[in-house]
XYZ file of N, CA and C in Angstrom:
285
model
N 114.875 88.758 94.016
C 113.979 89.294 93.017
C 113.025 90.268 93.688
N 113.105 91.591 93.013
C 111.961 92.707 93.742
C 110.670 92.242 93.287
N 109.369 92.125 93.933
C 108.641 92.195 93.695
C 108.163 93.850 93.889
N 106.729 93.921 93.182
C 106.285 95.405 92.813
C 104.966 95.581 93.736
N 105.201 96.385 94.425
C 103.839 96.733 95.558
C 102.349 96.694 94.811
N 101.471 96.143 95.202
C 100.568 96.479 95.095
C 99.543 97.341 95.761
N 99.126 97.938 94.557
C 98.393 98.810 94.825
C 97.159 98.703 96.033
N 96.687 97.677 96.741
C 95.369 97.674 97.628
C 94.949 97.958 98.444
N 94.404 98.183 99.350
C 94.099 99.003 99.974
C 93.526 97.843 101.031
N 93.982 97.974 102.506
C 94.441 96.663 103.534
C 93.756 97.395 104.195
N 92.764 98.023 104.988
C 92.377 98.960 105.871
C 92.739 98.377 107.199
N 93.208 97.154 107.656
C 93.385 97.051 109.129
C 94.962 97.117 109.120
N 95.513 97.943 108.209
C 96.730 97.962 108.182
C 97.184 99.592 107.613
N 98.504 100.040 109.219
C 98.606 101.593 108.777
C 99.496 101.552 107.300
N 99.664 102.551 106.690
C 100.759 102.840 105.531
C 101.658 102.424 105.858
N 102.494 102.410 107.051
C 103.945 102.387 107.745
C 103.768 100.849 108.405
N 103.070 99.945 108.548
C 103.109 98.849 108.255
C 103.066 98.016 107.211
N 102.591 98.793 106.128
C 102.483 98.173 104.879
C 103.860 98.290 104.713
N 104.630 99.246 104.507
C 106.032 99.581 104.164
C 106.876 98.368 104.784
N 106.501 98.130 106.222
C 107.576 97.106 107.182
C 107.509 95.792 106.312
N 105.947 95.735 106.055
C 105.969 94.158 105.688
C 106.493 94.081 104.138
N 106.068 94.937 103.285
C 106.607 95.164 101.837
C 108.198 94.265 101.807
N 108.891 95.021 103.028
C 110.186 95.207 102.983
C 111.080 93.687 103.912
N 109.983 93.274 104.504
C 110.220 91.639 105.313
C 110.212 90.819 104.061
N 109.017 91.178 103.175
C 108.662 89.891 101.922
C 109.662 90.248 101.073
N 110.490 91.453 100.756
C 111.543 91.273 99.757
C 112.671 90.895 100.187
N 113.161 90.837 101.624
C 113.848 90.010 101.830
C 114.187 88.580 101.803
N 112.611 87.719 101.739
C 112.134 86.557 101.708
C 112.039 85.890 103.532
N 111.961 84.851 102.997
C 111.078 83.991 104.324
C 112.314 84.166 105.655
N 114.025 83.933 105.412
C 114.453 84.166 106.709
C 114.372 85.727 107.422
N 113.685 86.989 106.236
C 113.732 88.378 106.616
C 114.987 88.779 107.341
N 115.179 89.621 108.213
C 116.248 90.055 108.339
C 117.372 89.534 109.483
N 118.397 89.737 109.221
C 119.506 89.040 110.299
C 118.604 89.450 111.676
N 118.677 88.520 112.864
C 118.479 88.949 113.900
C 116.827 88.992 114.039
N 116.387 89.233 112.734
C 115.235 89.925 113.369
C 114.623 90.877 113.126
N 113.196 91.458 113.146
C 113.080 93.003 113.227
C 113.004 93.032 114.695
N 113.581 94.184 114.813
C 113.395 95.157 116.079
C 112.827 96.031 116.500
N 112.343 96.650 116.949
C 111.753 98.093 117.020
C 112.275 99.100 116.571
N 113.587 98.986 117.094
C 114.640 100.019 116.345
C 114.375 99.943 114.637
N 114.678 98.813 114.303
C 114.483 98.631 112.568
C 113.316 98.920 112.034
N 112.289 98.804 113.232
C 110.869 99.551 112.465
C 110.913 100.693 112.289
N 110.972 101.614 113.548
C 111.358 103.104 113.012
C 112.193 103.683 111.798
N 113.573 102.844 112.143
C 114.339 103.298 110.820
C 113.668 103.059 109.390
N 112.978 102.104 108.692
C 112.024 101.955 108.072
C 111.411 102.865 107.762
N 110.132 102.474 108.576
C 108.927 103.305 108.696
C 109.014 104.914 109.065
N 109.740 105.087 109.905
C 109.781 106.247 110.151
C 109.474 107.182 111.084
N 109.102 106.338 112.094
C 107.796 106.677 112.839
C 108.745 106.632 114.222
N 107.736 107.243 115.556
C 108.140 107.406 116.897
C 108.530 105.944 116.929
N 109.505 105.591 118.444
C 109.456 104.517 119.161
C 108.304 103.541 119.562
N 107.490 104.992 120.496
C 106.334 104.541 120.443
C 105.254 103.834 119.945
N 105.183 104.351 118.163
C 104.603 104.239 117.264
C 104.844 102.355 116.530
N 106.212 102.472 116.651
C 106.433 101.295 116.521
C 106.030 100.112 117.208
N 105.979 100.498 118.379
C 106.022 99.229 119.638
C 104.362 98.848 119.427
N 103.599 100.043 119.245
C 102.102 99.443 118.683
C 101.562 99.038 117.850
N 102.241 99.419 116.914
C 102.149 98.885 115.500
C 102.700 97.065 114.970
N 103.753 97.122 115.945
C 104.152 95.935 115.933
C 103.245 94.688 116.943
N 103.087 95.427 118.291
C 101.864 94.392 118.479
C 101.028 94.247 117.889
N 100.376 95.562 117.290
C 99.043 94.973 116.472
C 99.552 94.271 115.256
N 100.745 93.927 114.681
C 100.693 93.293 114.019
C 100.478 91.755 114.238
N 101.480 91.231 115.687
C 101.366 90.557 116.485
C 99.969 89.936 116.536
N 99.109 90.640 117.272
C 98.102 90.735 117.569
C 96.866 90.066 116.236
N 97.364 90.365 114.943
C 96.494 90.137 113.485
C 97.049 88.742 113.288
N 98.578 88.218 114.084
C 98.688 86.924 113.609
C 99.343 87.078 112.311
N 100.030 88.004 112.005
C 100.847 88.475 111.200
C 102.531 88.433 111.493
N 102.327 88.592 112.514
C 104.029 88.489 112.810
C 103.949 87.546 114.224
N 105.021 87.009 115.000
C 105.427 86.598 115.844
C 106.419 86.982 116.798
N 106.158 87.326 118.051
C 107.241 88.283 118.498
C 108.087 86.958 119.188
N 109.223 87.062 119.761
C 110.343 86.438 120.471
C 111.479 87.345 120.882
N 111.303 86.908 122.735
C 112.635 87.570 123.659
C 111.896 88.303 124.144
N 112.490 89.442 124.873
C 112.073 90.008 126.206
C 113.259 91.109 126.310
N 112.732 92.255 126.481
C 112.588 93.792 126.881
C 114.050 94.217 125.377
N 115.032 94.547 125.418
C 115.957 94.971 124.697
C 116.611 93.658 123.357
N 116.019 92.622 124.086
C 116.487 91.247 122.998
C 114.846 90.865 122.041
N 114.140 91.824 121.932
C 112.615 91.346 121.942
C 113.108 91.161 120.031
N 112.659 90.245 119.136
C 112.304 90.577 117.788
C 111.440 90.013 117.355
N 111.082 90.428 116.383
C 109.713 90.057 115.245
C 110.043 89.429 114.107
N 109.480 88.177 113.806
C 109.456 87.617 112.504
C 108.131 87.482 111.747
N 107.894 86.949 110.395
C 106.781 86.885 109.798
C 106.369 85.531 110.270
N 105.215 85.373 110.276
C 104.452 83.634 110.744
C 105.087 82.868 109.841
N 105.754 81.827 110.318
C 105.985 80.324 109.343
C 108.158 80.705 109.033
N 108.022 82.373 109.099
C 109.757 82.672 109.063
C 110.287 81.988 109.719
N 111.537 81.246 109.839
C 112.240 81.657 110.716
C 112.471 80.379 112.066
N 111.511 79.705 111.485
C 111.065 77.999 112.249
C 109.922 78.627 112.849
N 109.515 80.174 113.026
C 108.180 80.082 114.047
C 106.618 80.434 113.262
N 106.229 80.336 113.687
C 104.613 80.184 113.673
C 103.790 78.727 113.524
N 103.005 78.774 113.594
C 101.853 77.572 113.389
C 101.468 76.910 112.118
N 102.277 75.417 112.774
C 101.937 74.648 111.447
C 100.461 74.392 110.259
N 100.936 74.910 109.290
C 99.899 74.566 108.732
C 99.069 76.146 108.520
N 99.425 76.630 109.300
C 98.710 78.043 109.288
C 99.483 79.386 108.353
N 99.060 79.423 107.221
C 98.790 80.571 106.524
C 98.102 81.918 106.855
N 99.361 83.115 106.506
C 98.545 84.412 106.816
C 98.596 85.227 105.414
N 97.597 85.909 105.186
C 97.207 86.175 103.761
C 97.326 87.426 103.816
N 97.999 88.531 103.376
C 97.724 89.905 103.802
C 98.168 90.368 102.294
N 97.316 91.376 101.722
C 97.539 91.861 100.584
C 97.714 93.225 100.609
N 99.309 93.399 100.093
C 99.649 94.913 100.340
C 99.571 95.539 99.003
């Protein structure tokens, strides 16, 4: 079922993260095979390599996502996806 973006306005969050996560929550809670990747952020979003790799820590970083693996196997899930994040712990982000 699509849900419909909302309109709000997240200020600790770029446009092109709003888009990533939009697109994790319509997949639902297992999000995507594998994982996001960096690669899959760009393709997404749109954005440099670069752009991605910071964007994704800071998402990291907000306690928004959870990273797992190391250098070329690295991926990102949403908190609570996936068996990972912290029990009990809810992240609230309104896109």
């Amino acid at each position: 079922m699509k849900r419909k973006a909302q309109k709000t306005n997240h200020p600790q969050l770029s446009a092109s993260q709003r888009k990533v996560l939009n697109k994790l929550y319509d997949f639902g809670p297992d999000g995507f095979a594998n994982g996001l990747s960096t690669e899959k952020y760009t393709s997404i979003a749109q954005v440099s390599r670069a752009t991605a790799y910071r964007e994704l820590t800071d998402l990291v970083a907000q306690g928004v996502l959870v990273k797992s693996g190391v250098g070329r196997g690295t991926w990102y899930a949403l908190v609570g996806a996936m068996g990972f994040g912290t029990e009990g712990f809810q992240v609230q982000v309104e896109l």
